Tab-separated table of C-alpha atoms and ligand atoms in Angstrom:
chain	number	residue	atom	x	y	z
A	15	UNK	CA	31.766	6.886	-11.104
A	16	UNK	CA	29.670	3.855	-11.172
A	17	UNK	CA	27.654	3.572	-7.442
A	18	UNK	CA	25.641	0.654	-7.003
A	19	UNK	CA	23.714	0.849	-3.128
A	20	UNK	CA	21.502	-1.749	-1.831
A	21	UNK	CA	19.479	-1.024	1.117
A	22	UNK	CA	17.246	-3.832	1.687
A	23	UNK	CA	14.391	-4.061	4.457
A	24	UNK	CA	11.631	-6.763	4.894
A	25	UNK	CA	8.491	-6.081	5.425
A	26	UNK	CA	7.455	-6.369	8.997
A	27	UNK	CA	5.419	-9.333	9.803
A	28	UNK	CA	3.413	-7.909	12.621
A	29	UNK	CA	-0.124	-7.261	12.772
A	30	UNK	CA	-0.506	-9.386	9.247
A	31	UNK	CA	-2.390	-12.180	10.738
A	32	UNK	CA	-4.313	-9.595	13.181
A	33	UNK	CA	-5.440	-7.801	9.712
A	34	UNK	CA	-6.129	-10.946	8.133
A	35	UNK	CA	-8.464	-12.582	10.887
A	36	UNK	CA	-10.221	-9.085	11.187
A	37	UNK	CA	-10.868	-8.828	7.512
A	38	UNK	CA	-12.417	-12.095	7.532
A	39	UNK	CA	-14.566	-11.980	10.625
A	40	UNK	CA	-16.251	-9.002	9.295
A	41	UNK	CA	-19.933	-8.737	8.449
A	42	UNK	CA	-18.716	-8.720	4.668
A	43	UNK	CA	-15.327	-10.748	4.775
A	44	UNK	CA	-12.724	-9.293	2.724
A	45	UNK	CA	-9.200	-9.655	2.247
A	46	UNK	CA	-6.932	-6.774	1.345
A	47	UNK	CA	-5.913	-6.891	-2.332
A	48	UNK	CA	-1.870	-6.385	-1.122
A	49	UNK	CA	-2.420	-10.399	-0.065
A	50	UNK	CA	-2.893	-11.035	-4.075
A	51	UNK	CA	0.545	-10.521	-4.601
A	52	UNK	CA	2.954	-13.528	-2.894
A	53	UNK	CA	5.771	-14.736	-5.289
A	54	UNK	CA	3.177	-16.932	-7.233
A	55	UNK	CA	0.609	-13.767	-6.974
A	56	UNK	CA	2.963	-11.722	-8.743
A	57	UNK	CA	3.588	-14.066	-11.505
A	58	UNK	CA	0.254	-14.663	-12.160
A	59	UNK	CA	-0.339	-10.977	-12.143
A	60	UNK	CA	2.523	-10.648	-14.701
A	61	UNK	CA	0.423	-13.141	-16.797
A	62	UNK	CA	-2.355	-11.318	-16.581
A	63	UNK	CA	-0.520	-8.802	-18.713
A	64	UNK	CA	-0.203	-10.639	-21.011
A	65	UNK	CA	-3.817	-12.104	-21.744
A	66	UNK	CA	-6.121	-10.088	-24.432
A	67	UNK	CA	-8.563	-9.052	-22.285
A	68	UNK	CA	-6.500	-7.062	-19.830
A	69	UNK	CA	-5.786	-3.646	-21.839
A	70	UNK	CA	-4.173	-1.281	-19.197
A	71	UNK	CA	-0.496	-2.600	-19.076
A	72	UNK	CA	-0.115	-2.782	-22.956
A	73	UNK	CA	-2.300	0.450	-23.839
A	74	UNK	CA	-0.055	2.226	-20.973
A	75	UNK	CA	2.859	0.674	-22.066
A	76	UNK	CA	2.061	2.457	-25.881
A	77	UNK	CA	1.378	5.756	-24.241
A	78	UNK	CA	4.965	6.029	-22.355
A	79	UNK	CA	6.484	4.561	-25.698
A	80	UNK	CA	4.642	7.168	-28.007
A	81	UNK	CA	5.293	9.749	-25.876
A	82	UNK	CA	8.589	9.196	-24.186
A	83	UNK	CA	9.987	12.516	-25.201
A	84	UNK	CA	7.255	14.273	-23.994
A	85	UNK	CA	7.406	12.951	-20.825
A	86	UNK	CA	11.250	13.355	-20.047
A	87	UNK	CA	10.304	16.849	-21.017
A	88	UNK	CA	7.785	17.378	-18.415
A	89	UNK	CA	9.832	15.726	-15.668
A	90	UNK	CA	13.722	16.615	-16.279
A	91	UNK	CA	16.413	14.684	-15.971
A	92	UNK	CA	18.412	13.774	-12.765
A	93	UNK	CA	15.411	12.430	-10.359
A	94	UNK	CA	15.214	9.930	-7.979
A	95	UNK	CA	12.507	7.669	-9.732
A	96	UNK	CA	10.811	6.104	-6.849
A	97	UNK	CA	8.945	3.205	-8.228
A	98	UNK	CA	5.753	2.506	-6.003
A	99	UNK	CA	4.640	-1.686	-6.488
A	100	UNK	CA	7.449	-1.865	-8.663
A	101	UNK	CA	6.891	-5.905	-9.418
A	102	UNK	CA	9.002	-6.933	-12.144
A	103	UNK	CA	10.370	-2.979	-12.200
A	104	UNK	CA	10.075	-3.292	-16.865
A	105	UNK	CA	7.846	-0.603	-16.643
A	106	UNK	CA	10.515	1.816	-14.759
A	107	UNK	CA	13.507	0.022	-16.458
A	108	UNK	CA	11.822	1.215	-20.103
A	109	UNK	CA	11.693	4.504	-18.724
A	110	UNK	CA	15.663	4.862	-17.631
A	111	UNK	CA	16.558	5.558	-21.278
A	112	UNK	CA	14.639	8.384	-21.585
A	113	UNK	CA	14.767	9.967	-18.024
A	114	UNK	CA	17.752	8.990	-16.970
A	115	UNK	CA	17.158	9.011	-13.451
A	116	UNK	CA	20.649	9.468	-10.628
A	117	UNK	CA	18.556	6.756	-8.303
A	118	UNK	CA	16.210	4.283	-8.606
A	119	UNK	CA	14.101	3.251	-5.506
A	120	UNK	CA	12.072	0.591	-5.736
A	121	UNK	CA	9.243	-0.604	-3.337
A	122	UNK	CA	6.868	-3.541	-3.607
A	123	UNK	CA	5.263	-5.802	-0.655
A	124	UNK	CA	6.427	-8.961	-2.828
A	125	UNK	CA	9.479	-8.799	-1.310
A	126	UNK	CA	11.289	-12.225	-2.760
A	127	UNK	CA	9.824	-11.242	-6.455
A	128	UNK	CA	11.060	-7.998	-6.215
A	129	UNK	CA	14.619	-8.895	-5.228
A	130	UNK	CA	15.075	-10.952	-7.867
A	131	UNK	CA	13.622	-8.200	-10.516
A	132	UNK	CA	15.938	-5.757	-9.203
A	133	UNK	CA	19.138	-8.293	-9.561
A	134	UNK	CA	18.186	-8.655	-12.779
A	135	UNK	CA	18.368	-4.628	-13.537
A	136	UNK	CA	21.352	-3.892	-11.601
A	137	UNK	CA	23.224	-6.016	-14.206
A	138	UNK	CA	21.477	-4.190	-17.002
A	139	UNK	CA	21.811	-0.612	-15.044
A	140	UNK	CA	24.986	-0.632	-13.380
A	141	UNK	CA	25.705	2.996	-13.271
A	142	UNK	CA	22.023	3.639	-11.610
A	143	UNK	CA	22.159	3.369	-7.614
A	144	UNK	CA	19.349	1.123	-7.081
A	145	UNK	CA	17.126	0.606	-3.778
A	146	UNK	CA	14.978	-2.404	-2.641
A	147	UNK	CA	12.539	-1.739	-0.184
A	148	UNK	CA	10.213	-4.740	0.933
A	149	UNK	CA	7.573	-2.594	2.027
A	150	UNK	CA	3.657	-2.267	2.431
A	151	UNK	CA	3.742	1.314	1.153
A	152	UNK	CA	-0.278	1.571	1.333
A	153	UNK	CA	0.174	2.221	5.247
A	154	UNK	CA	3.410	4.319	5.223
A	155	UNK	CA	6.086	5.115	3.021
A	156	UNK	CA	9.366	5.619	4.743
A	157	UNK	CA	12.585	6.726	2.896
A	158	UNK	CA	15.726	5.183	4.302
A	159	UNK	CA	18.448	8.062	4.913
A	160	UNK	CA	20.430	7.595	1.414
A	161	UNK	CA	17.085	8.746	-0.733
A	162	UNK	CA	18.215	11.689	-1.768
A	163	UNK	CA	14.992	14.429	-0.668
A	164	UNK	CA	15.512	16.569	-4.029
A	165	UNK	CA	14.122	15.727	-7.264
A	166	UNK	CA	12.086	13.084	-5.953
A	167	UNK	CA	9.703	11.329	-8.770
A	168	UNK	CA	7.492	9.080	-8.020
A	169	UNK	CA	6.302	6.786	-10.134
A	170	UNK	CA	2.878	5.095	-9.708
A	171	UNK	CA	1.725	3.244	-13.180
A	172	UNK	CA	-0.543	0.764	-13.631
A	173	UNK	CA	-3.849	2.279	-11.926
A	174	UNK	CA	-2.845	0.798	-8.735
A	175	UNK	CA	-4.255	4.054	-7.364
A	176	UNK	CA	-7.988	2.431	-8.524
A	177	UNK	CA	-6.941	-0.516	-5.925
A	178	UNK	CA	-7.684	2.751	-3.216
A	179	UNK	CA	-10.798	3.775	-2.382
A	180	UNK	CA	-10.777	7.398	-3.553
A	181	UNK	CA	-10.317	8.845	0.095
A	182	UNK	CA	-7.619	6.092	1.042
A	183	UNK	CA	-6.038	7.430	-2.416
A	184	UNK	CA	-5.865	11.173	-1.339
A	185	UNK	CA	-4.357	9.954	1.987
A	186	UNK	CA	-1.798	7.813	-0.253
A	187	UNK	CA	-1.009	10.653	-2.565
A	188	UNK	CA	-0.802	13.297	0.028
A	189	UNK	CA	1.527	11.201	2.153
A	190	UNK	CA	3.802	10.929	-1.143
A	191	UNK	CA	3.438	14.830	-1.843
A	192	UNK	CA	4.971	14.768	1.919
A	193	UNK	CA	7.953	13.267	0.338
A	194	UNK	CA	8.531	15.756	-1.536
A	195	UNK	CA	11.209	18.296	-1.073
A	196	UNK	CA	12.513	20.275	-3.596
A	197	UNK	CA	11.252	19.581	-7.259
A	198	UNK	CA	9.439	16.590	-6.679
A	199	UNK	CA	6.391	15.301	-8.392
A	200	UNK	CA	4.402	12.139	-9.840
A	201	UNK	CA	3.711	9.954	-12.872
A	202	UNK	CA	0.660	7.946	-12.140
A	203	UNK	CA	-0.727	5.787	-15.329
A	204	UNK	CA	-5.127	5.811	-14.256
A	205	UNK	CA	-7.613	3.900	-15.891
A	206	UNK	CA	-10.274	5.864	-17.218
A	207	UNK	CA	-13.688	5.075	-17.460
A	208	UNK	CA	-14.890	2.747	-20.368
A	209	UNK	CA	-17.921	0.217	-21.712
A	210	UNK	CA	-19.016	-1.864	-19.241
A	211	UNK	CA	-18.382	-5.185	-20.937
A	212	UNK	CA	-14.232	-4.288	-21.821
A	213	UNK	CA	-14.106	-3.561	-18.320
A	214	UNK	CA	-15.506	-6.610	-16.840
A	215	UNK	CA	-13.925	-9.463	-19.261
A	216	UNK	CA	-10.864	-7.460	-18.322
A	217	UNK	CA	-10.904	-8.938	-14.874
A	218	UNK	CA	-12.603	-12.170	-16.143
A	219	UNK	CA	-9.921	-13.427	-18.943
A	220	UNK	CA	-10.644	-16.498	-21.113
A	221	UNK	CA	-7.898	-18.570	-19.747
A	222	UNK	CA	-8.142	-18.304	-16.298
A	223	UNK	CA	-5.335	-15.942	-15.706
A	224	UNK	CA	-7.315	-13.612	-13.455
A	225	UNK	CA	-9.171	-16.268	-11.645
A	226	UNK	CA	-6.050	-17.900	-10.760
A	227	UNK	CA	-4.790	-14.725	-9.596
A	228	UNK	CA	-7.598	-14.386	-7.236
A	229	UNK	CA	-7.714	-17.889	-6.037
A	230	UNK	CA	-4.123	-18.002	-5.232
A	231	UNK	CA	-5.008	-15.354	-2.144
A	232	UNK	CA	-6.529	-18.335	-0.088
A	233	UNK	CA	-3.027	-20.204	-0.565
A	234	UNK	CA	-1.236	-17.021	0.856
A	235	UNK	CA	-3.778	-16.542	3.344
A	236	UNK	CA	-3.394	-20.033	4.294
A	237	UNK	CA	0.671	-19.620	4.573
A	238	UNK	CA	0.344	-16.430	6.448
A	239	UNK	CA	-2.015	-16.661	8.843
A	240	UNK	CA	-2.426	-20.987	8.908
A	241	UNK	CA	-6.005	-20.973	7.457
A	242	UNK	CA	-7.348	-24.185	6.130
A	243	UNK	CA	-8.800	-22.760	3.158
A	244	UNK	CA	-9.747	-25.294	0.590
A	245	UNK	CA	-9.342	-23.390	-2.885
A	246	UNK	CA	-11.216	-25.500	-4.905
A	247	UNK	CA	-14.332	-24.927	-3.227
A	248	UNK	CA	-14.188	-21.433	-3.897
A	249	UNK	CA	-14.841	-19.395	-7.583
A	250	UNK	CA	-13.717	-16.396	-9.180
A	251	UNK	CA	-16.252	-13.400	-9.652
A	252	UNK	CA	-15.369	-10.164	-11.159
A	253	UNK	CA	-17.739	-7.471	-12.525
A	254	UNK	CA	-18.307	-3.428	-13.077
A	255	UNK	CA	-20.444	-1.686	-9.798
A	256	UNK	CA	-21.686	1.030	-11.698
A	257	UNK	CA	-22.574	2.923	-8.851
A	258	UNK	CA	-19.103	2.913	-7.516
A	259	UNK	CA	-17.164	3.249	-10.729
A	260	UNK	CA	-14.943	-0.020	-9.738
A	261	UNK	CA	-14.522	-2.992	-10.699
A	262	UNK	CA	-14.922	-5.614	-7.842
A	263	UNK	CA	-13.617	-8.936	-7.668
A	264	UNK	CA	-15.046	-11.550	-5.195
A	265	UNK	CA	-14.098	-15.248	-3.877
A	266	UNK	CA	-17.613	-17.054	-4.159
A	267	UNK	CA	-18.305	-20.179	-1.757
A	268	UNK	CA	-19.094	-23.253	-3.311
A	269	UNK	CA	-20.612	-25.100	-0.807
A	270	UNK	CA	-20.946	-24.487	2.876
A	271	UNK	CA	-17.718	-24.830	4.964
A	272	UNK	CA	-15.965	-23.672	7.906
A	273	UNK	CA	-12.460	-22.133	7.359
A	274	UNK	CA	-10.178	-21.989	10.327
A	275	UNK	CA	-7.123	-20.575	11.161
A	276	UNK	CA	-4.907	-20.242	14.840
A	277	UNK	CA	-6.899	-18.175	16.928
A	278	UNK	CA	-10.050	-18.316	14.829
A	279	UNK	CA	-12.521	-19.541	12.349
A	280	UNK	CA	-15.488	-18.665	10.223
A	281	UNK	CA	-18.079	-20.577	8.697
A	282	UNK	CA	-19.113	-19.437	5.054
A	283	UNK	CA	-22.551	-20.441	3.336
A	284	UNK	CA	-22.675	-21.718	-0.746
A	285	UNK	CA	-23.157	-18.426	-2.058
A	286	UNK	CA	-21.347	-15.768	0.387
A	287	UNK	CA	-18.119	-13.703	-0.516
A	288	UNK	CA	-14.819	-12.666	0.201
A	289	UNK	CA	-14.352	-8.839	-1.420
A	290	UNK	CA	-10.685	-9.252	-2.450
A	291	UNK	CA	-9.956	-6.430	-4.829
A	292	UNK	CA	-11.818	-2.640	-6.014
A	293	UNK	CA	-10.291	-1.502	-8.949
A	294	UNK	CA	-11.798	2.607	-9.499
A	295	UNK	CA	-12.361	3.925	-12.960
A	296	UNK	CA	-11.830	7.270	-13.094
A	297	UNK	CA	-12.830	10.158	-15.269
A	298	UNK	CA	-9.823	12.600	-16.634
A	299	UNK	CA	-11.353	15.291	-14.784
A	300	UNK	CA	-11.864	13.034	-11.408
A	301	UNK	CA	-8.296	11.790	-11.792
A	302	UNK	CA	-6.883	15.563	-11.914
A	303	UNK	CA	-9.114	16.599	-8.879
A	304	UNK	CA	-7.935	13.482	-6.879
A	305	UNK	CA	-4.295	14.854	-7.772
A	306	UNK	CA	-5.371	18.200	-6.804
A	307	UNK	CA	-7.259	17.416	-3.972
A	308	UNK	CA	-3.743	15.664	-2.558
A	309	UNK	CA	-1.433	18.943	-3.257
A	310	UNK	CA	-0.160	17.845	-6.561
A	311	UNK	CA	-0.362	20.215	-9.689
A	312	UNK	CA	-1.057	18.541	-13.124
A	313	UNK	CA	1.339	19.649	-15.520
A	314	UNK	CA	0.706	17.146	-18.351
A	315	UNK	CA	-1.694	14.307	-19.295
A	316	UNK	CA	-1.447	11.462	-22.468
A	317	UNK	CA	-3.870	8.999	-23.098
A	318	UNK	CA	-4.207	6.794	-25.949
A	319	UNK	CA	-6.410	7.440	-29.199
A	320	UNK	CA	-9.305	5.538	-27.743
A	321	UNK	CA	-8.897	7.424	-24.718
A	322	UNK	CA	-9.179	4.352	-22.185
A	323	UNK	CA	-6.317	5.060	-20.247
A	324	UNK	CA	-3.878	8.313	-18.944
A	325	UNK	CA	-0.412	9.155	-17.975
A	326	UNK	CA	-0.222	11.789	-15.918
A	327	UNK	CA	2.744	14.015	-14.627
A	328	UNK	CA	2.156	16.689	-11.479
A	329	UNK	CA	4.152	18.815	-9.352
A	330	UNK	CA	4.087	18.675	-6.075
B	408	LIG	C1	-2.471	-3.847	-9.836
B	408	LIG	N1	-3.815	-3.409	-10.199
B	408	LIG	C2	-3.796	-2.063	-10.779
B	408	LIG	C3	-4.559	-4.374	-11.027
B	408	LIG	C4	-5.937	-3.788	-11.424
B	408	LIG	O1	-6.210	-3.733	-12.611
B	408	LIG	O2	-6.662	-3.362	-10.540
B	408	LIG	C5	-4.735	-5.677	-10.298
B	408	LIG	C6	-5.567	-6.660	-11.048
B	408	LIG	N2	-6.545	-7.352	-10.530
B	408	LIG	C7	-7.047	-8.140	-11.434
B	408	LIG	N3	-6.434	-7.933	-12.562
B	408	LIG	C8	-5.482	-7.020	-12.345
């Protein structure tokens, strides 16, 4: 029988704009890296894909294709795949053929971008129920009624879990693992530790991609919380903190200004900051202690031959 179930929720609006003046009023402003991703955000992410420098979608992308058997082996068929900052939703989508899954969940913040992504699928997918959920899953993860609680995979690729600090990861991970009834489990994609220079043109392209992508957070803040933020007097900075293991990307003032919004303002100096985005680095042991650490049981890990990046599957 061919089901096809759309539960679609919005994410709620409150306490944004609180978040967002806090963040910015601190001693070292920052904005939360969820911001990057508006409709235009998630394009320019999807470009960032695509551009030479940025190897973890591509050399993930070989690992699940070289080892697709592998991993259907590890994780069975019949699951509910739930598909954590699903974006476009390819990644899960070249995965259906091989784990063919009963459900298909899929949650992302980007709520417009991911509706569209998932109309796309359930035309290509018809006999998978599918699930949008507009939702910021990095402060709760609720499963509407119809998730089926057995068999429960989630799916986490990418090395979005590097966008956590490593405690706010555990809490992530353990809240999933909570999720988990019967025969559950995870299949996280984490970037592993590399040379310093491949990491940091990474998040400095060539083109512009990334820069872009980290600009465009002023025009979202502007929409969301009605900030005056002029982008062009801000610039792009990305590079490796060694003693952190992350990669950090920064907005960098250009010129003295004050930036104001409903309710508040701040004035920034040539030369200060917004921290926008972490991205951790892990080490293949680190990354099976932080699963460990969260009640998950590595089963199974792939990486590819130069060893810069690893799919892993656990039990919970
Ligand atoms: C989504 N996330 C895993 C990306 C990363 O590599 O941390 C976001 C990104 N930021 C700049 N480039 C890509």
């Amino acid at each position: 029988m061919l089901t096809q179930c759309q539960t679609e929720t919005r994410p709620p609006v409150a306490g944004i704009q609180a978040e967002l003046s806090a963040g910015l009023c601190a001693s070292q402003a920052s904005i939360a890296p969820k911001f990057l991703y508006d409709p235009l955000g998630s394009k320019l992410f999807e470009a960032i894909c695509e551009v030479p420098e940025y190897y973890p979608t591509r050399t993930e992308a070989a690992i699940l294709a070289r080892h697709g058997a592998d991993i259907a082996r590890a994780v069975g068929p019949g699951t509910t795949l739930i598909d954590l900052g699903a974006g476009n939703c390819a990644k899960a989508a070249s995965l259906f053929p091989l784990l063919h899954p009963d459900q298909y969940v899929a949650i992302d913040i980007s709520w417009d971008f991911l509706q569209e992504s998932l109309a796309r699928l359930r035309q290509r997918f018809p006999h998978i129920e599918m699930t949008a959920l507009g939702q910021d899953f990095s402060a709760r993860l609720d499963l509407p009624a119809n998730i089926s609680p057995a068999r429960r995979l989630f799916f986490y690729p990418g090395s979005s879990i590097g966008n956590f600090t490593p405690d706010e990861a555990r809490c992530f991970l353990r809240r999933a693992r909570a999720q988990c009834e019967t025969d559950g489990g995870l299949l996280i994609g984490i970037d592993l530790v590399k040379d310093e220079q491949t990491l940091s043109d990474a998040y400095d392209d060539a083109l512009g991609v990334t820069a872009a992508f980290n600009l465009n957070v002023l025009r979202h803040v502007n929409q969301l919380l009605g900030a005056d933020f002029d982008v062009r007097g801000w610039r792009h900075q990305a590079f490796f903190n060694r003693l952190e293991g992350r990669i950090e990307m920064h907005l960098e003032a250009l010129r003295d200004m004050l930036v104001r919004w409903p309710g508040g303002s701040r004035s920034f100096a040539r030369g200060d900051c917004i921290h926008t985005e972490n991205s951790y680095k892990y080490r293949m042991s680190a990354a099976i202690g932080l699963l460990e650490q969260s009640g998950f049981q590595a089963t199974n890990t792939w990486v590819d031959p130069d060893e810069w990046f690893a799919v892993i599957h656990a039990r919970a």
